[in-house]
Coordinates of C-alpha atoms and ligand atoms in Angstrom, one line a residue:
M15 CA 105.2 95.8 75.6
K16 CA 105.5 99.4 76.2
D17 CA 105.2 100.5 79.7
I18 CA 101.6 101.4 81.1
V19 CA 101.1 104.2 83.8
F20 CA 98.0 104.0 86.1
F21 CA 97.0 107.5 86.8
G22 CA 95.2 106.7 90.3
G23 CA 96.2 103.8 92.0
G24 CA 93.3 102.9 93.8
N25 CA 91.1 99.7 94.0
I26 CA 90.4 99.1 90.4
A27 CA 94.1 99.9 89.5
Q28 CA 95.1 97.7 91.8
A29 CA 92.8 94.6 90.7
L30 CA 93.9 95.3 87.1
I31 CA 97.8 95.3 87.9
A32 CA 97.4 92.0 90.0
G33 CA 95.8 90.6 86.9
L34 CA 98.0 91.8 84.6
T35 CA 101.0 90.6 86.7
S36 CA 99.9 87.1 86.9
N37 CA 99.1 87.0 83.5
G38 CA 102.6 87.6 82.2
V39 CA 103.1 91.7 82.0
E40 CA 106.3 92.3 83.9
K41 CA 106.0 94.3 87.0
K42 CA 108.9 96.7 85.6
K43 CA 106.8 97.6 82.6
I44 CA 103.8 98.9 84.9
F45 CA 104.1 102.3 86.7
F46 CA 101.5 104.4 88.6
I47 CA 101.1 107.7 89.7
D48 CA 98.9 108.5 93.2
R49 CA 98.9 111.0 96.0
N50 CA 97.3 108.6 98.4
T51 CA 100.0 107.0 100.6
L52 CA 98.2 104.1 101.4
N53 CA 97.6 103.1 97.9
Q54 CA 101.5 104.2 97.3
K55 CA 102.4 101.7 99.7
K56 CA 100.1 98.9 98.6
L57 CA 101.7 99.0 94.9
H58 CA 105.0 99.0 96.3
R59 CA 104.2 95.9 98.2
L60 CA 103.1 94.5 95.0
G61 CA 106.5 95.5 93.5
I62 CA 105.1 98.5 91.5
K63 CA 107.4 101.6 91.0
S64 CA 105.7 105.3 91.1
L65 CA 106.4 107.2 87.9
K66 CA 109.9 109.4 88.1
K67 CA 108.6 113.1 87.2
S68 CA 111.6 113.0 84.8
R69 CA 110.0 110.8 82.5
I70 CA 107.6 112.2 79.9
D71 CA 107.7 109.8 77.0
I72 CA 104.6 107.5 78.4
D73 CA 102.9 105.5 75.3
L74 CA 99.9 104.5 77.5
F75 CA 98.0 106.0 80.6
I76 CA 95.1 104.3 82.2
L77 CA 93.3 107.0 83.7
S78 CA 91.7 105.5 87.0
V79 CA 90.8 108.1 89.5
K80 CA 87.2 108.8 90.8
P81 CA 85.0 110.9 88.3
K82 CA 85.5 114.1 90.6
D83 CA 89.3 114.1 89.9
A84 CA 89.3 112.9 86.4
L85 CA 89.4 116.0 84.1
E86 CA 92.1 117.6 86.2
A87 CA 94.2 114.3 86.1
Y88 CA 93.4 113.9 82.4
K89 CA 94.8 117.7 81.7
E90 CA 97.6 117.0 84.0
I91 CA 98.6 114.0 81.5
L92 CA 97.9 116.3 78.6
N93 CA 100.0 118.9 80.0
S94 CA 103.3 117.0 81.1
Y95 CA 103.5 114.2 78.6
R96 CA 104.5 113.8 75.3
K97 CA 100.9 112.7 73.3
P98 CA 100.5 109.5 75.0
K99 CA 97.4 107.3 74.4
I100 CA 94.8 107.6 77.3
I101 CA 92.4 104.7 78.3
S102 CA 89.7 106.0 80.9
L103 CA 88.2 103.4 83.4
V104 CA 86.3 106.6 84.9
A105 CA 82.3 106.0 85.5
G106 CA 80.0 108.3 84.0
I107 CA 82.2 110.9 82.2
K108 CA 81.7 111.0 78.4
S109 CA 84.2 110.6 75.8
S110 CA 83.7 113.9 74.2
T111 CA 84.2 115.3 77.5
Y112 CA 88.0 114.5 77.0
T113 CA 88.5 114.6 73.6
K114 CA 87.3 118.2 72.9
L115 CA 90.4 119.3 75.3
N116 CA 92.7 117.8 72.8
K117 CA 91.5 116.5 69.4
D118 CA 95.0 114.7 68.5
I119 CA 95.3 112.3 71.4
E120 CA 94.0 108.7 70.8
F121 CA 91.5 108.1 73.6
M122 CA 89.0 105.2 74.9
R123 CA 86.8 104.3 77.6
A124 CA 87.2 100.9 79.1
M125 CA 84.9 99.7 82.0
P126 CA 86.4 96.8 84.0
N127 CA 85.4 95.2 87.2
T128 CA 87.4 93.9 90.3
A129 CA 87.2 90.3 89.1
A130 CA 90.1 91.3 86.7
K131 CA 92.1 90.5 89.5
Y132 CA 91.6 86.7 89.3
S133 CA 92.0 86.9 85.6
Q134 CA 88.0 86.6 85.7
G135 CA 86.9 90.2 85.0
I136 CA 84.8 91.5 82.2
T137 CA 85.6 94.8 80.2
A138 CA 83.6 96.8 78.0
L139 CA 85.6 98.7 75.6
Y140 CA 84.3 101.9 73.5
N141 CA 86.6 103.3 71.0
S142 CA 86.8 107.0 70.2
S143 CA 89.9 107.9 68.5
F144 CA 92.5 104.9 68.9
K145 CA 94.0 103.8 65.9
K146 CA 93.4 100.2 64.8
N147 CA 96.2 98.9 65.6
S148 CA 96.4 100.6 69.1
L149 CA 92.8 99.2 69.8
K150 CA 94.1 95.8 69.0
K151 CA 96.8 96.3 71.6
A152 CA 94.2 97.6 74.2
H153 CA 91.8 94.5 73.5
S154 CA 94.6 92.3 74.0
L155 CA 95.8 93.7 77.1
F156 CA 92.3 93.4 78.6
S157 CA 91.9 90.2 77.5
K158 CA 94.7 89.1 79.9
L159 CA 92.1 90.0 82.6
G160 CA 88.8 88.0 81.4
T161 CA 86.0 88.5 78.8
V162 CA 86.3 91.9 76.8
I163 CA 83.3 93.2 74.6
E164 CA 83.4 96.3 72.4
V165 CA 80.6 98.3 72.6
D166 CA 79.7 101.4 70.0
S167 CA 78.4 103.9 72.5
D168 CA 79.5 106.1 75.6
S169 CA 75.7 105.3 76.5
K170 CA 76.6 101.3 76.5
I171 CA 79.3 101.6 78.6
D172 CA 77.3 103.7 81.2
T173 CA 74.9 100.5 80.9
F174 CA 78.0 98.2 81.6
T175 CA 79.1 100.4 84.6
G176 CA 75.8 100.0 86.2
V177 CA 75.4 96.0 85.5
I178 CA 79.1 94.6 85.5
G179 CA 81.6 97.5 87.0
S180 CA 79.5 97.5 89.7
G181 CA 78.1 93.8 89.5
P182 CA 80.3 92.2 92.0
A183 CA 78.8 94.3 94.7
Y184 CA 75.5 93.1 94.0
F185 CA 76.5 89.4 94.6
F186 CA 78.4 90.2 97.7
Q187 CA 75.3 92.3 99.1
T188 CA 72.9 89.5 98.5
L189 CA 75.4 86.5 99.5
K190 CA 75.4 88.5 103.4
S191 CA 72.0 86.3 103.7
F192 CA 73.8 83.3 103.0
E193 CA 76.8 84.2 105.3
K194 CA 74.1 85.1 108.3
K195 CA 72.4 81.3 108.1
L196 CA 75.7 79.7 107.4
M197 CA 77.6 81.5 110.1
K198 CA 75.3 80.0 112.7
L199 CA 75.2 76.5 110.9
C200 CA 78.9 76.3 111.3
N201 CA 79.3 77.7 114.6
Q202 CA 80.7 81.2 113.6
D203 CA 83.3 79.6 111.7
E204 CA 84.5 82.5 109.2
K205 CA 87.2 80.4 107.2
I206 CA 84.6 77.8 106.5
V207 CA 81.4 79.9 105.8
R208 CA 83.8 81.8 103.1
E209 CA 84.8 78.5 101.4
I210 CA 81.4 77.1 101.4
I211 CA 80.1 80.6 99.9
A212 CA 82.9 80.7 97.3
N213 CA 82.3 77.3 96.1
L214 CA 78.7 78.1 95.8
M215 CA 79.4 80.7 93.5
K216 CA 82.1 78.8 91.9
G217 CA 79.7 76.1 91.0
V218 CA 77.1 78.6 89.7
G219 CA 79.9 79.9 87.2
S220 CA 80.7 76.5 86.1
S221 CA 76.8 75.6 85.7
I222 CA 76.1 78.7 83.6
E223 CA 79.4 77.9 81.6
N224 CA 78.8 74.5 80.7
D225 CA 75.1 74.1 80.9
G226 CA 73.9 77.4 79.5
D227 CA 70.1 78.0 80.1
L228 CA 69.2 79.6 83.4
D229 CA 65.4 78.1 83.4
N230 CA 67.0 74.8 82.9
L231 CA 69.5 75.3 85.6
I232 CA 66.8 76.3 87.8
K233 CA 64.5 73.1 86.9
A234 CA 67.4 70.8 87.5
V235 CA 67.5 71.8 91.3
A236 CA 63.8 72.5 91.9
S237 CA 62.1 69.5 92.3
K238 CA 58.0 69.4 92.6
K239 CA 57.0 70.4 96.1
G240 CA 60.7 70.4 97.4
T241 CA 62.5 73.1 99.4
T242 CA 64.3 74.8 96.2
E243 CA 60.6 75.2 95.1
A244 CA 59.2 76.7 98.5
G245 CA 62.2 79.3 98.2
L246 CA 61.7 80.2 94.8
K247 CA 58.0 80.7 95.4
S248 CA 58.9 82.9 98.4
L249 CA 61.5 85.0 96.5
K250 CA 59.1 85.3 93.6
S251 CA 56.2 86.5 95.6
N252 CA 58.4 89.0 97.1
K253 CA 59.5 89.9 93.8
L254 CA 63.0 89.3 93.7
N255 CA 63.8 89.6 90.1
Q256 CA 61.8 93.1 90.3
I257 CA 64.0 94.7 93.1
F258 CA 67.1 93.5 91.3
E259 CA 66.2 95.3 87.7
K260 CA 65.1 98.2 89.7
G261 CA 68.8 98.1 91.6
L262 CA 70.4 97.8 88.3
S263 CA 68.3 100.6 86.5
A264 CA 69.1 103.1 89.4
A265 CA 72.9 102.2 88.9
I266 CA 72.6 102.6 85.3
K267 CA 70.8 106.1 85.8
R268 CA 73.4 106.9 88.4
S269 CA 76.1 106.5 85.8
K270 CA 74.2 108.7 83.0
E271 CA 73.7 111.4 85.8
I272 CA 77.5 111.7 86.6
S273 CA 78.1 112.3 82.8
N274 CA 76.0 115.4 83.1
E275 CA 77.9 116.6 86.2
F276 CA 81.1 116.8 84.2
Ligands
NAP30 N1 86.3 100.1 91.9 C1 85.7 99.5 90.9 O1 85.4 98.7 91.2 C2 85.8 100.3 89.7 C3 85.3 99.3 88.4 C4 85.4 99.8 87.2 C5 85.7 101.5 87.2 N2 86.0 102.1 88.0 C6 86.1 103.5 87.8 O2 87.7 103.8 88.2 C7 87.8 104.9 88.9 C8 88.5 104.7 90.0 O3 88.0 103.7 91.3 P1 88.6 103.4 92.4 O4 87.5 102.7 93.2 O5 89.9 102.8 92.2 O6 89.0 105.0 93.4 P2 89.8 105.0 94.2 O7 90.1 103.7 95.2 O8 89.6 106.2 95.0 O9 91.3 105.3 93.7 C9 91.7 106.3 93.0 C10 93.3 106.8 93.3 O10 93.5 108.0 92.7 C11 94.0 109.2 93.6 N3 94.2 110.4 92.8 C12 92.9 110.9 92.7 N4 93.3 112.0 91.7 C13 94.7 112.4 91.8 C14 95.8 113.2 91.3 N5 95.3 114.2 90.8 N6 97.1 112.6 91.6 C15 97.4 111.6 92.2 N7 96.5 110.8 92.6 C16 95.3 111.1 92.5 C17 93.3 108.9 94.7 O11 94.1 109.5 95.8 P3 92.8 110.2 97.2 O12 92.5 108.9 97.7 O13 93.8 111.0 97.6 O14 91.8 111.0 96.4 C18 93.1 107.4 94.8 O15 94.2 107.0 95.3 C19 86.4 105.3 89.3 O16 86.3 106.5 88.4 C20 85.4 104.7 89.1 O17 84.6 104.9 88.1 C21 85.9 101.5 89.5

């Protein structure tokens, strides 16, 4: 495998690097460029080196800066390196905003999530101008981090951003209600509470993976006039699903708005 450079070494780059290196990608094949000293330290601690200024022969850049910094960073790559391929992880900004700056470049978008760190990520890919062989290699790279799905428009990447890129945060937020109850129940023992919540989520994941249908899974837990039924009834009457769906729509809307800001 040729070297990969992360332009931006923050949250998502660190998650991807951890996932890649625990799935057979050698640390010496990964480099980063980042101005933030805290992120530099974190990556050095993971055994990842910053890219030497003298190197211009980079095959693949992964653009992983915030949207506000993306176009400057992209231009810097175009100006300083010899025709690299570029995969953008940046939310919102459409492929054409980049490719119109240089029509010869191989460019695509990828929308991963932080669970890539544990090889349980989900990444949506949208190819703009990667050649067939480069796309195959990119697909195989992200496959090391979990599930990969190829979509056929920028707009679907925006939807994935709101649902999957942001997805883990919705569950972390929801789980705060469980944490609150469990902390009292477990005499404020954070360690055991985290273990319980993690197992609850792992169990949910395994049930979905093995048994599939969500309605059947609900039925298997909720017996007539039981506690689950009472809990579900209250959640439904408070329109839990509608609230959730509104949240997802707000995130998708924001992702599309970002694309109009650039
Ligand atoms: N976090 C996620 O879960 C997630 C998931 C999917 C996609 N994404 C996308 O990934 C991108 C990065 O998100 P993030 O959460 O990883 O951001 P982040 O933690 O802020 O990391 C970005 C890093 O890039 C550095 N940087 C920005 N411009 C630079 C430049 N010109 N030269 C050198 N370093 C530069 C930043 O430094 P400063 O701190 O000094 O600005 C920062 O250390 C975003 O566009 C986001 O939409 C994120």
